[in-house]
mmCIF file of C-alpha atoms in Angstrom:
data_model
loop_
_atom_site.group_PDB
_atom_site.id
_atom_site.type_symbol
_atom_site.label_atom_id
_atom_site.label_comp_id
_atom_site.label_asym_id
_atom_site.label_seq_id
_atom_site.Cartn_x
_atom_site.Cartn_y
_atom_site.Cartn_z
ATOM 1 C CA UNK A 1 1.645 -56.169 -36.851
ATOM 2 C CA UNK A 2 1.948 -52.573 -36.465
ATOM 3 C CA UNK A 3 -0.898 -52.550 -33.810
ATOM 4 C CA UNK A 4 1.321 -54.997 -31.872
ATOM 5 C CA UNK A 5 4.678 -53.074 -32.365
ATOM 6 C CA UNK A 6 2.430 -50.095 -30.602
ATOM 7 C CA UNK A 7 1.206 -51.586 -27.901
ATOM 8 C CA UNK A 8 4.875 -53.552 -27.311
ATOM 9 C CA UNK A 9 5.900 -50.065 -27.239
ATOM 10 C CA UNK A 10 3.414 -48.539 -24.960
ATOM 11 C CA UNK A 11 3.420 -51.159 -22.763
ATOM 12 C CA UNK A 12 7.716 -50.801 -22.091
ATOM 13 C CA UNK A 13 7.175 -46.981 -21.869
ATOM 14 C CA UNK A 14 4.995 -47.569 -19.650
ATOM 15 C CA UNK A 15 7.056 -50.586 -17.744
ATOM 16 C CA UNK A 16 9.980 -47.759 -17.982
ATOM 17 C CA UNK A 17 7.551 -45.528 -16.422
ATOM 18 C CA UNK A 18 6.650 -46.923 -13.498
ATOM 19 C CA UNK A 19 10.503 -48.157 -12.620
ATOM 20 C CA UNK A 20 11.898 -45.166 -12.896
ATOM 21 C CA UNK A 21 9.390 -42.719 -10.884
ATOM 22 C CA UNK A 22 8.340 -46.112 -8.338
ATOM 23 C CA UNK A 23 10.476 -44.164 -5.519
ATOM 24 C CA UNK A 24 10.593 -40.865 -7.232
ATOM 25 C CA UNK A 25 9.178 -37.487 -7.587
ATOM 26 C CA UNK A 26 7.803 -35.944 -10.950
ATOM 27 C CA UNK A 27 8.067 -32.154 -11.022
ATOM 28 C CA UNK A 28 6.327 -29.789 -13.550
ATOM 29 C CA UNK A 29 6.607 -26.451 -14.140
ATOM 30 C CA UNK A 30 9.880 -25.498 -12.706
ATOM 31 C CA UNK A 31 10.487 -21.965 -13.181
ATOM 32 C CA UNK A 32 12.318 -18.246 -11.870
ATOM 33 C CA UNK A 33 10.813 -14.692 -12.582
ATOM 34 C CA UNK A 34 13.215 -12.849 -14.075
ATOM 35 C CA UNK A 35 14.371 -10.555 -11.462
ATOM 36 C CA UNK A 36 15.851 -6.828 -12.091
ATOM 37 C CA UNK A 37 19.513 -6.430 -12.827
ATOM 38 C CA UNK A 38 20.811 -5.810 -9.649
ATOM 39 C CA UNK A 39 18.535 -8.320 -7.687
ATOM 40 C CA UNK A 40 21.175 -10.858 -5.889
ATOM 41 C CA UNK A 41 18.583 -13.187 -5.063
ATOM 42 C CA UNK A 42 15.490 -15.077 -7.607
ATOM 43 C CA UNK A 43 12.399 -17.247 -6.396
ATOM 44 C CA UNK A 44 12.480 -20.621 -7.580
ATOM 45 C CA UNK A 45 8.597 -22.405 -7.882
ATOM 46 C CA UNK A 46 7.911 -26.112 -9.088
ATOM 47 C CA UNK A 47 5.009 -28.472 -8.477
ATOM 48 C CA UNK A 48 6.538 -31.650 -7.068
ATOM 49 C CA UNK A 49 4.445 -34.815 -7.457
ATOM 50 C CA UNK A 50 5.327 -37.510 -5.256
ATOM 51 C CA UNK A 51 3.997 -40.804 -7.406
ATOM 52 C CA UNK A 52 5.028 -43.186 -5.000
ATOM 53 C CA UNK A 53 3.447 -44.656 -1.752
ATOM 54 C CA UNK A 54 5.869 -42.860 0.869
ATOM 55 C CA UNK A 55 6.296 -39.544 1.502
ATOM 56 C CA UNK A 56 9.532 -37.951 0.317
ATOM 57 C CA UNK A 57 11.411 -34.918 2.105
ATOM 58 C CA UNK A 58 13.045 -32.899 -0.040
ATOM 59 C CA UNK A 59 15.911 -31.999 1.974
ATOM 60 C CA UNK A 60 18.631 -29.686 0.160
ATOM 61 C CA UNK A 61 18.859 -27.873 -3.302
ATOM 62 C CA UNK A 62 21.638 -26.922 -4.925
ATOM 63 C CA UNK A 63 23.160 -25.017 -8.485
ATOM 64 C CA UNK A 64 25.874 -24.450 -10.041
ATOM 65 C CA UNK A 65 24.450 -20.822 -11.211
ATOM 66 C CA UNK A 66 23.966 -19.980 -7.392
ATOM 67 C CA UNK A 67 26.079 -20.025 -3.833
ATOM 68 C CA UNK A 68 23.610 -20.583 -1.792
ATOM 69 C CA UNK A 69 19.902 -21.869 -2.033
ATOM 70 C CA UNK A 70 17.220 -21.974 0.600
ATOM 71 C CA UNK A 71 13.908 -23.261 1.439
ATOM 72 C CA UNK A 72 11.449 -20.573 2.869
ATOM 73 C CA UNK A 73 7.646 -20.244 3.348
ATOM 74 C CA UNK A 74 5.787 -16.959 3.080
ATOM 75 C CA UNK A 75 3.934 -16.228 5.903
ATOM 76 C CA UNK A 76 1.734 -13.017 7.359
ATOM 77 C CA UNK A 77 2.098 -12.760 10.740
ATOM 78 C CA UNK A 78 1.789 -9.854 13.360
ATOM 79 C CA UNK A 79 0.771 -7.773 9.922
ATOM 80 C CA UNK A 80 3.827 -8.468 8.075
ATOM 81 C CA UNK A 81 5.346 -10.626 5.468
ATOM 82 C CA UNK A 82 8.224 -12.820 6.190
ATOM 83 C CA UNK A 83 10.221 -15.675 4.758
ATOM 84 C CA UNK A 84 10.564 -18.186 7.099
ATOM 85 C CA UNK A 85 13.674 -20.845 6.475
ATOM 86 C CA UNK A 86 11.947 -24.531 5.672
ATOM 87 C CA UNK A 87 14.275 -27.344 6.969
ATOM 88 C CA UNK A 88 12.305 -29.136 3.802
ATOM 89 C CA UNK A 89 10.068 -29.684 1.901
ATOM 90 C CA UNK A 90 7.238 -32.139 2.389
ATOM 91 C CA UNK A 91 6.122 -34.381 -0.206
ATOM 92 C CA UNK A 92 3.561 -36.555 1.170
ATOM 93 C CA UNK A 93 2.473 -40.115 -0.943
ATOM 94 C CA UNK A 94 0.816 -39.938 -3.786
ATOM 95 C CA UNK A 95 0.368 -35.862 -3.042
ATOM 96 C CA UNK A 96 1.109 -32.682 -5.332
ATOM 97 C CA UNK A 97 3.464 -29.675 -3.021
ATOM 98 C CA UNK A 98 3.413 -26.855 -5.361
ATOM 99 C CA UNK A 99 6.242 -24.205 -4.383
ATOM 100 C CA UNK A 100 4.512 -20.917 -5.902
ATOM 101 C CA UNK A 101 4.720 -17.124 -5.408
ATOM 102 C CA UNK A 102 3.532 -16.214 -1.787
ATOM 103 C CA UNK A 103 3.662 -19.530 -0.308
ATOM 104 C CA UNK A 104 6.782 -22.205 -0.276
ATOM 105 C CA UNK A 105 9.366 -21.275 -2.398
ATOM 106 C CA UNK A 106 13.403 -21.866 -3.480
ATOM 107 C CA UNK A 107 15.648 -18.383 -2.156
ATOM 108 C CA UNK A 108 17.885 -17.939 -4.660
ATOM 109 C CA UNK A 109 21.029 -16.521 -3.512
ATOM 110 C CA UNK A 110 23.576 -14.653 -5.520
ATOM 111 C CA UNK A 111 23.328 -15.866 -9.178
ATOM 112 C CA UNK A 112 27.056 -16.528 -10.717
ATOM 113 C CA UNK A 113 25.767 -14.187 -13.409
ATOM 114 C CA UNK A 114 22.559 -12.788 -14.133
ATOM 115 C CA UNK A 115 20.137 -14.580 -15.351
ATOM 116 C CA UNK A 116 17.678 -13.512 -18.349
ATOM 117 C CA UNK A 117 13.904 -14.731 -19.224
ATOM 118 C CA UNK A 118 14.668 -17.618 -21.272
ATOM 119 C CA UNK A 119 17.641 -18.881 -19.635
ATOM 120 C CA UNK A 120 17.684 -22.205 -18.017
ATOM 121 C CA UNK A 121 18.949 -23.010 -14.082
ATOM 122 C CA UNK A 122 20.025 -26.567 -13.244
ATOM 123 C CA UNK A 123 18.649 -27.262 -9.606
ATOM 124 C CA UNK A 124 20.001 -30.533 -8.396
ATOM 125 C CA UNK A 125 16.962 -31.858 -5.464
ATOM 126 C CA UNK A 126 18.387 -34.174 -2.458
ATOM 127 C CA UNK A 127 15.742 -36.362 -1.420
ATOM 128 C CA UNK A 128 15.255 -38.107 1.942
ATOM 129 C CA UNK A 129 15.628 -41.335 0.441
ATOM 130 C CA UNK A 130 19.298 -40.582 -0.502
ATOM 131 C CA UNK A 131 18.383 -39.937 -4.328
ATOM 132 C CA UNK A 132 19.183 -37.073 -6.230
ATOM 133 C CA UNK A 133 16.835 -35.497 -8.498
ATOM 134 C CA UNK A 134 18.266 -32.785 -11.626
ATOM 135 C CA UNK A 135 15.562 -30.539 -12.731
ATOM 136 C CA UNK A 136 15.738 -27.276 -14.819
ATOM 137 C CA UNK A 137 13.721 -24.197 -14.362
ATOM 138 C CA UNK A 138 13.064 -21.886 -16.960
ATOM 139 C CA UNK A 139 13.740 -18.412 -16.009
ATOM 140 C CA UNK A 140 10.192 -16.505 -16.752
ATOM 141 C CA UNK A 141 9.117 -12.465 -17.222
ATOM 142 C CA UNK A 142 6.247 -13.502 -15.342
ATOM 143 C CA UNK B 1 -65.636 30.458 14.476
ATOM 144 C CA UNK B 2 -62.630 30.121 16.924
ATOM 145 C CA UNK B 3 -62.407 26.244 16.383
ATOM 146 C CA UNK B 4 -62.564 27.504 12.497
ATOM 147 C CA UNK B 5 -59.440 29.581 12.884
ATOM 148 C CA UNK B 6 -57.906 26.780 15.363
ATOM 149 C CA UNK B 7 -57.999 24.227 12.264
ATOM 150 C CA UNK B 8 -56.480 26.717 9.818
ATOM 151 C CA UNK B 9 -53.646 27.184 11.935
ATOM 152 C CA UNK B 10 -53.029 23.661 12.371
ATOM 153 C CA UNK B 11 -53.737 23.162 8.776
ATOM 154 C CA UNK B 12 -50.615 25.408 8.074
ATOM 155 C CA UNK B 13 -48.784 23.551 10.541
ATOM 156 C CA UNK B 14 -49.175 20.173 9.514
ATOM 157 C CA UNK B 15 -48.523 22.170 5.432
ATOM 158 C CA UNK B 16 -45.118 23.458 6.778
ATOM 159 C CA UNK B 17 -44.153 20.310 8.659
ATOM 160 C CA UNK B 18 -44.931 18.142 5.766
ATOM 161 C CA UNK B 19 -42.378 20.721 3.327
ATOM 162 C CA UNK B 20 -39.861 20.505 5.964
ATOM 163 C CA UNK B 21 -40.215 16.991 5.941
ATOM 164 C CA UNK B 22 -40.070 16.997 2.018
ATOM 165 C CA UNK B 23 -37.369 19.385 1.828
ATOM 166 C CA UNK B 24 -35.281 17.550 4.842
ATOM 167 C CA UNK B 25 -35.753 14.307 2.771
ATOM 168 C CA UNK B 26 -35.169 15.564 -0.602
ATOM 169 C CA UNK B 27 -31.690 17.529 0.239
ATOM 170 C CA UNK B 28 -30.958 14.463 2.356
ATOM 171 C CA UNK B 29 -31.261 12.098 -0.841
ATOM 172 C CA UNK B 30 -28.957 14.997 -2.837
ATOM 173 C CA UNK B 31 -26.363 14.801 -0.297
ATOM 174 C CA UNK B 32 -26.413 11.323 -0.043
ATOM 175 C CA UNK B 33 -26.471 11.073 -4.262
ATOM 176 C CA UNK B 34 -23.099 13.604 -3.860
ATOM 177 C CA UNK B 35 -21.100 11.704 -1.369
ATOM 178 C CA UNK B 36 -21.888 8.380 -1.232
ATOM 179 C CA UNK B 37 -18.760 6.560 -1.081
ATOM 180 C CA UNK B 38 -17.503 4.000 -3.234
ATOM 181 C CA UNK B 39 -18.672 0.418 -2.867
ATOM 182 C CA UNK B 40 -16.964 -2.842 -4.124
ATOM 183 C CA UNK B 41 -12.998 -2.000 -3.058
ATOM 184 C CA UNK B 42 -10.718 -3.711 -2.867
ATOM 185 C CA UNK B 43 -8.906 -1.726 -0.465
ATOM 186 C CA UNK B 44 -9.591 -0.047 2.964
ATOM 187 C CA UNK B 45 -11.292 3.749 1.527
ATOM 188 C CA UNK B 46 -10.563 6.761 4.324
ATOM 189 C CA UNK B 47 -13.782 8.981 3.797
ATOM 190 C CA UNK B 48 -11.375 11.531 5.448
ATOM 191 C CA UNK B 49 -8.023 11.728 4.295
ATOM 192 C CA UNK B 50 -5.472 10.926 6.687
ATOM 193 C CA UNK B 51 -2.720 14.099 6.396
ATOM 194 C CA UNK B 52 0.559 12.844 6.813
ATOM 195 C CA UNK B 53 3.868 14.403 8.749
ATOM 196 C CA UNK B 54 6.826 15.903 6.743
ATOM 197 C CA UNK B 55 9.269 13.450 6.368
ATOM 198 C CA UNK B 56 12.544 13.919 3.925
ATOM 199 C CA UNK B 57 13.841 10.602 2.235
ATOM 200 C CA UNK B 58 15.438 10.272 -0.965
ATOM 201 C CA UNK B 59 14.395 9.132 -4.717
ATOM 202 C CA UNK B 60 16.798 7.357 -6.958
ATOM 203 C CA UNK B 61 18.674 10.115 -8.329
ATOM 204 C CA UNK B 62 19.322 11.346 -4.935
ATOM 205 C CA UNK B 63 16.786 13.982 -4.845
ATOM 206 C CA UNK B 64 14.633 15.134 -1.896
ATOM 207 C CA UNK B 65 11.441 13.212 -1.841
ATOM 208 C CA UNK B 66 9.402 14.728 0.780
ATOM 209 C CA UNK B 67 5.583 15.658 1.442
ATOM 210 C CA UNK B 68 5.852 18.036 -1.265
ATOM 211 C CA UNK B 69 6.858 15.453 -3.698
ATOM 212 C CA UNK B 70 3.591 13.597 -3.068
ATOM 213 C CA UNK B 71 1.516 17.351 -3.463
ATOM 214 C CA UNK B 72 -0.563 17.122 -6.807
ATOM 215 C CA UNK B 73 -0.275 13.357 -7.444
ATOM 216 C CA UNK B 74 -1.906 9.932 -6.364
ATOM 217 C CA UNK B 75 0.727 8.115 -4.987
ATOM 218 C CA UNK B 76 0.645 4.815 -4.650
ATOM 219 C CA UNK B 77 3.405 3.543 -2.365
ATOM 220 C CA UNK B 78 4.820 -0.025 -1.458
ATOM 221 C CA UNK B 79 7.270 -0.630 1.084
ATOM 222 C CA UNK B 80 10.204 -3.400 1.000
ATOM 223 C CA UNK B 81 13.568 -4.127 0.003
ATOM 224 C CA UNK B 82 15.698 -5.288 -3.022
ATOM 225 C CA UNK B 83 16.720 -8.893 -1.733
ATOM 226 C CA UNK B 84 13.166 -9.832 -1.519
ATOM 227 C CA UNK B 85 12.875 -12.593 -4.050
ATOM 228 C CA UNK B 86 8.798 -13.459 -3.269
ATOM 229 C CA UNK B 87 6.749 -10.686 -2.231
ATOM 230 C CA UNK B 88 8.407 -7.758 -3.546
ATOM 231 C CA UNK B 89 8.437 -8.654 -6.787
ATOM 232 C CA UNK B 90 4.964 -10.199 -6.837
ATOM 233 C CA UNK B 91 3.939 -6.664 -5.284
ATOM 234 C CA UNK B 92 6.096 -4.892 -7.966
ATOM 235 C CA UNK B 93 4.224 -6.676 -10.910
ATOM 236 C CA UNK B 94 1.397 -5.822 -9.448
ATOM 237 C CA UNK B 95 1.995 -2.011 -9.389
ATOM 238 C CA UNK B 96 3.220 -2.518 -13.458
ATOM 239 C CA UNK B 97 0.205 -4.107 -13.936
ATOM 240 C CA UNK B 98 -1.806 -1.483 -12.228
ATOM 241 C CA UNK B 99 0.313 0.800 -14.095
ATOM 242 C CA UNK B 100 -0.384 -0.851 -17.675
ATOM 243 C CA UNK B 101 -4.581 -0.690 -16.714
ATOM 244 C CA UNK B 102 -4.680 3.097 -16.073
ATOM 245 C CA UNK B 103 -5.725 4.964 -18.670
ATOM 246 C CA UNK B 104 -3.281 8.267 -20.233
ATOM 247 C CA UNK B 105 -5.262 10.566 -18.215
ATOM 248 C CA UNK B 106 -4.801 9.580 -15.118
ATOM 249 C CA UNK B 107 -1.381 8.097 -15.338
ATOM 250 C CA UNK B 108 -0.557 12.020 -15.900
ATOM 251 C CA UNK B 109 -1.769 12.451 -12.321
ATOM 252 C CA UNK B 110 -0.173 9.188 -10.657
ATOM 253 C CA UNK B 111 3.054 7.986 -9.333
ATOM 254 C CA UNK B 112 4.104 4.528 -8.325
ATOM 255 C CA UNK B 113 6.989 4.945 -5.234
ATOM 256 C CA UNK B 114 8.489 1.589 -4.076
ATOM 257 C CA UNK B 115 10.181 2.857 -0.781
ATOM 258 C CA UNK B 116 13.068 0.731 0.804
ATOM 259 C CA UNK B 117 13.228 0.086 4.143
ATOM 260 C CA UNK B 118 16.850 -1.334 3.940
ATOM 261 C CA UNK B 119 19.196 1.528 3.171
ATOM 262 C CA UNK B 120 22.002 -0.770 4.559
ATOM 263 C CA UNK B 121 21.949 -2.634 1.114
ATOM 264 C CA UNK B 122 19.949 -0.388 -1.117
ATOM 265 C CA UNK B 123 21.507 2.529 -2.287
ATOM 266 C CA UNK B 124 19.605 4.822 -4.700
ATOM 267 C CA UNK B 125 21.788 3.268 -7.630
ATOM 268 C CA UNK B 126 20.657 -0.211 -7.001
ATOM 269 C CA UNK B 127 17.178 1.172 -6.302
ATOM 270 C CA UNK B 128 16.898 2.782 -9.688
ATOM 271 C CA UNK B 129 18.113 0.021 -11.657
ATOM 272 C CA UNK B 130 15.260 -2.437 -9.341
ATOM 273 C CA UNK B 131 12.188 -0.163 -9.525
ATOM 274 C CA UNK B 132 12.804 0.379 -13.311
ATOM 275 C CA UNK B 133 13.515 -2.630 -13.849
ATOM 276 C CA UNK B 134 9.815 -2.463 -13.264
ATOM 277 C CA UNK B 135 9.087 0.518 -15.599
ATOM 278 C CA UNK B 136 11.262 3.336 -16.177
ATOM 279 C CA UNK B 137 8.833 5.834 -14.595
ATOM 280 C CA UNK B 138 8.454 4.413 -11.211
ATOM 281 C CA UNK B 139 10.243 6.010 -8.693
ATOM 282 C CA UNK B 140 12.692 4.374 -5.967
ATOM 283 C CA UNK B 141 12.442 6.277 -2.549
ATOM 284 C CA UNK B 142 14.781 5.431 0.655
ATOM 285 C CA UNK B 143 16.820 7.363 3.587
ATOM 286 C CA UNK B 144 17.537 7.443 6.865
ATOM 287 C CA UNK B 145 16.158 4.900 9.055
ATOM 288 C CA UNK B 146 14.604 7.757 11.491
ATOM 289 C CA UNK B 147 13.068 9.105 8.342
ATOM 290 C CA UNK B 148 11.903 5.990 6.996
ATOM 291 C CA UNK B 149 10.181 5.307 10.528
ATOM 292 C CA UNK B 150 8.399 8.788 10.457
ATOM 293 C CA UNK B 151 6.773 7.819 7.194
ATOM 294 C CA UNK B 152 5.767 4.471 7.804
ATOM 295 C CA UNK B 153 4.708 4.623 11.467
ATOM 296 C CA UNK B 154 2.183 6.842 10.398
ATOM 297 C CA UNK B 155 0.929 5.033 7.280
ATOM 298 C CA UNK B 156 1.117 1.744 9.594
ATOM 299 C CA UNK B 157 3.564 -0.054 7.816
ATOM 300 C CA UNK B 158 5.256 -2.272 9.767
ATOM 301 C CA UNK B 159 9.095 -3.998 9.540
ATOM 302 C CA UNK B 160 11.896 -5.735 10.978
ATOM 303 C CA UNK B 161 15.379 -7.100 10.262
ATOM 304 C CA UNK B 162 15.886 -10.668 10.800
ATOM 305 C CA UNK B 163 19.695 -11.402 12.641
ATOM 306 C CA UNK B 164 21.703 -12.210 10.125
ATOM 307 C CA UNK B 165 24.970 -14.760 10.218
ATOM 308 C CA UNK B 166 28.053 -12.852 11.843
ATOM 309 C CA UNK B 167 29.840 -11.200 8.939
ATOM 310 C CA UNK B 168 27.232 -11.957 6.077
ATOM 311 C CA UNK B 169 24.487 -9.693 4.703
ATOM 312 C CA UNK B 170 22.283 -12.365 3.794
ATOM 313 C CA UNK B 171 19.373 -10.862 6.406
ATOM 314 C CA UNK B 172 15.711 -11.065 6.043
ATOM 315 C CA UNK B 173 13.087 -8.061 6.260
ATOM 316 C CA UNK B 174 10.175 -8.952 7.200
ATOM 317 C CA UNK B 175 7.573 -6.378 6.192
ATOM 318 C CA UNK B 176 3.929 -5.093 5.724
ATOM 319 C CA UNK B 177 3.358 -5.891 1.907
ATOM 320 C CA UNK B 178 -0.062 -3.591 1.344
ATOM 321 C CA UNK B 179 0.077 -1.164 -1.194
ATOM 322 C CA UNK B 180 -0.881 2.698 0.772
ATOM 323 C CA UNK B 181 -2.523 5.124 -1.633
ATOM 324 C CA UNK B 182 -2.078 8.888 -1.411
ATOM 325 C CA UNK B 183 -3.857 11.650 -2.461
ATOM 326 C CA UNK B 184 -2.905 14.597 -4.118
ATOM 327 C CA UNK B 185 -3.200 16.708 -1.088
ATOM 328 C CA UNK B 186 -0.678 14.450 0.527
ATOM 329 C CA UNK B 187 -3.390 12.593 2.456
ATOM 330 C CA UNK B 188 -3.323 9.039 2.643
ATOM 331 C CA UNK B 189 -6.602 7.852 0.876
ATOM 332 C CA UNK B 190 -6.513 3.278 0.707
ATOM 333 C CA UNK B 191 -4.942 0.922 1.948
ATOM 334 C CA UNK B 192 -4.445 -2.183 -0.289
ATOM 335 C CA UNK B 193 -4.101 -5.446 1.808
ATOM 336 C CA UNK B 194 -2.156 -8.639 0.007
ATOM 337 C CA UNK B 195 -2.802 -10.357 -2.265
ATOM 338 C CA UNK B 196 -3.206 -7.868 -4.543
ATOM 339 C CA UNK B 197 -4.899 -7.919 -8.015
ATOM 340 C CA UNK B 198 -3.900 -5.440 -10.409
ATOM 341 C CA UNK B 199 -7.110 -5.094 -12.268
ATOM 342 C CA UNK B 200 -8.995 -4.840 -8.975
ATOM 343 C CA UNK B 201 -6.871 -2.277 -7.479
ATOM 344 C CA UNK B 202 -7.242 -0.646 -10.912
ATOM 345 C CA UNK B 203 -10.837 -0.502 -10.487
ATOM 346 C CA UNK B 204 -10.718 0.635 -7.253
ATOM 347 C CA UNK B 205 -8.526 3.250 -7.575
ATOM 348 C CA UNK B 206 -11.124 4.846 -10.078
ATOM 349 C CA UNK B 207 -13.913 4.317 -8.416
ATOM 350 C CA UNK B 208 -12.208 6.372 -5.057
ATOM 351 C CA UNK B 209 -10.532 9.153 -7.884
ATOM 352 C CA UNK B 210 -14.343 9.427 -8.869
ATOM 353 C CA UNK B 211 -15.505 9.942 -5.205
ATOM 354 C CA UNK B 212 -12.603 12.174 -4.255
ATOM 355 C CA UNK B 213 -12.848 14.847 -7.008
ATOM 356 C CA UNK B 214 -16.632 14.882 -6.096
ATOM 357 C CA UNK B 215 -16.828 16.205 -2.889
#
């Protein structure tokens, strides 16, 4: 009986599962480096999985902790560094787009107060097929 | 009895050519033991030190941080701005990290300098509180732009404003992100291209401290 109740149980999770990430995206490891005390802007990073079987844009991000956020790309060019503004970010089918130091990432811009290694920030993702996704980053020494 | 004399002579030719030889080899090998430079960097080494040009900026307590603030220190010296959410702080962790390898000795005889190409925005206040932020022994360096320019066009760092929005100061900088080491004679010594690894340009840094107070 119990071996039944498990697999009953396992097999709704997993039912539950699949409905609610069927057009959705998964993301792990959201997270901000703690930045110094006067910093007015913070670097967001997240691996976004995109379980589904079209690709999803992600298109805006917003939080209540900060006025404005962008999407920029690292890039070297003509020997320099520079943050290039991202109209999105691409989530192809079934694909992983990591946003990580030096590459893709969330700008930041002026925190409503600072923000400490532990604290959490609300991000709310608009995705190109007219969902909204909530996730929280951790805010990280490193 | 002539060809007998002919033959010593040339004996004692061929004897002295063979020492020279010997000698020429063996203070070749010594000189080559003495100043063979280091291998394995992770950086771009300068044999020859590159002296620089005076230049007069300022640190974070508004003091004069010029050529003779570099004198009788290894410097090592990244160039960016406070806004800079990605790279700067990535580069930043990287110099605490170097920072946190080095053993007592030498950090007696270092200096981190994170030098701000924005004075527009950073003022030495919010510089100190960024570099340390960092670690409270790392210096924050900026100035005039003409001042700024004289240091990094001849260190090769390179950087540019992006336009920003009428009436906002949310601008960009783009910038070169390697990490320029100096030696104590003011000279720059390395070059440290992105990414950067803090262990490797640990390592490095002692193996070109090793060559440097060699020769």
């Amino acid at each position: 009986m119990q071996k039944y109740r498990i697999t009953l149980f396992a097999s709704l999770a997993l039912l539950f599962s699949a409905n609610v990430f069927a057009d959705s995206l998964t993301i792990n490891n959201a997270w901000s480096p703690e930045a110094p005390p006067t910093a007015r802007v913070m670097a967001g990073y997240m691996d976004i999985h995109n379980n589904g079987n079209k690709e999803i844009l992600v298109e805006k991000v917003t939080s209540p902790q900060f006025k404005t956020i962008e999407i920029h790309r690292t890039v070297e060019k003509n020997g320099m560094s520079m943050m290039v503004w991202q109209p999105h970010v691409h989530v192809p089918a079934g694909k992983v787009t990591k946003l990580e130091p030096g590459g893709k990432h969330l700008m930041l811009m002026h925190p409503v107060k600072r923000l400490k290694a532990g604290d959490k920030i609300k991000l709310i993702l608009y995705l190109s097929n007219h969902q909204q996704q909530t996730v929280i980053a951790t805010v990280r020494k490193n | 009895m002539t060809t007998t004399k002919l033959s010593n002579k040339n004996l004692l030719l061929i004897l002295i050519a063979l020492l020279s030889i010997s000698l020429g080899l063996w203070l070749s090998q010594q000189t080559g033991h003495q100043k063979q430079p280091p291998t394995g960097l992770a950086a771009t080494f300068l044999i020859k030190g590159k002296p620089l040009t005076p230049f007069h900026l300022l640190d974070q307590d508004r003091k004069t941080f010029n050529l003779a603030r570099l004198k009788g220190k290894w410097s090592f010296m990244f160039f960016g701005y406070t806004n800079c959410p990605d790279v700067c702080p990535i580069s930043m962790k990287v110099m605490q990290g170097v920072w946190h390898k080095l053993p007592p000795a030498l950090l007696k005889k270092s200096q981190m300098v994170f030098v701000s190409v924005d004075p527009g925005r950073d003022t030495p206040e919010i510089l100190k509180s960024y570099v340390q932020y960092f670690h409270p022994d790392f210096l924050g360096v900026t100035g005039d732009p003409d001042q700024i320019d004289i240091l990094t066009r001849q260190i090769g760092i390179l950087y540019g404003f992006e336009d920003p929005e009428p009436g906002s100061k949310n601008y960009t900088v783009n910038h070169s992100a390697q990490i320029i080491l100096i030696d104590p004679e003011g000279d720059m010594r390395a070059v440290f291209s992105p990414p950067h690894d803090a262990e490797k340009i640990a390592a490095s840094f002692q193996k070109i401290i090793a060559f440097v107070e060699q020769t």
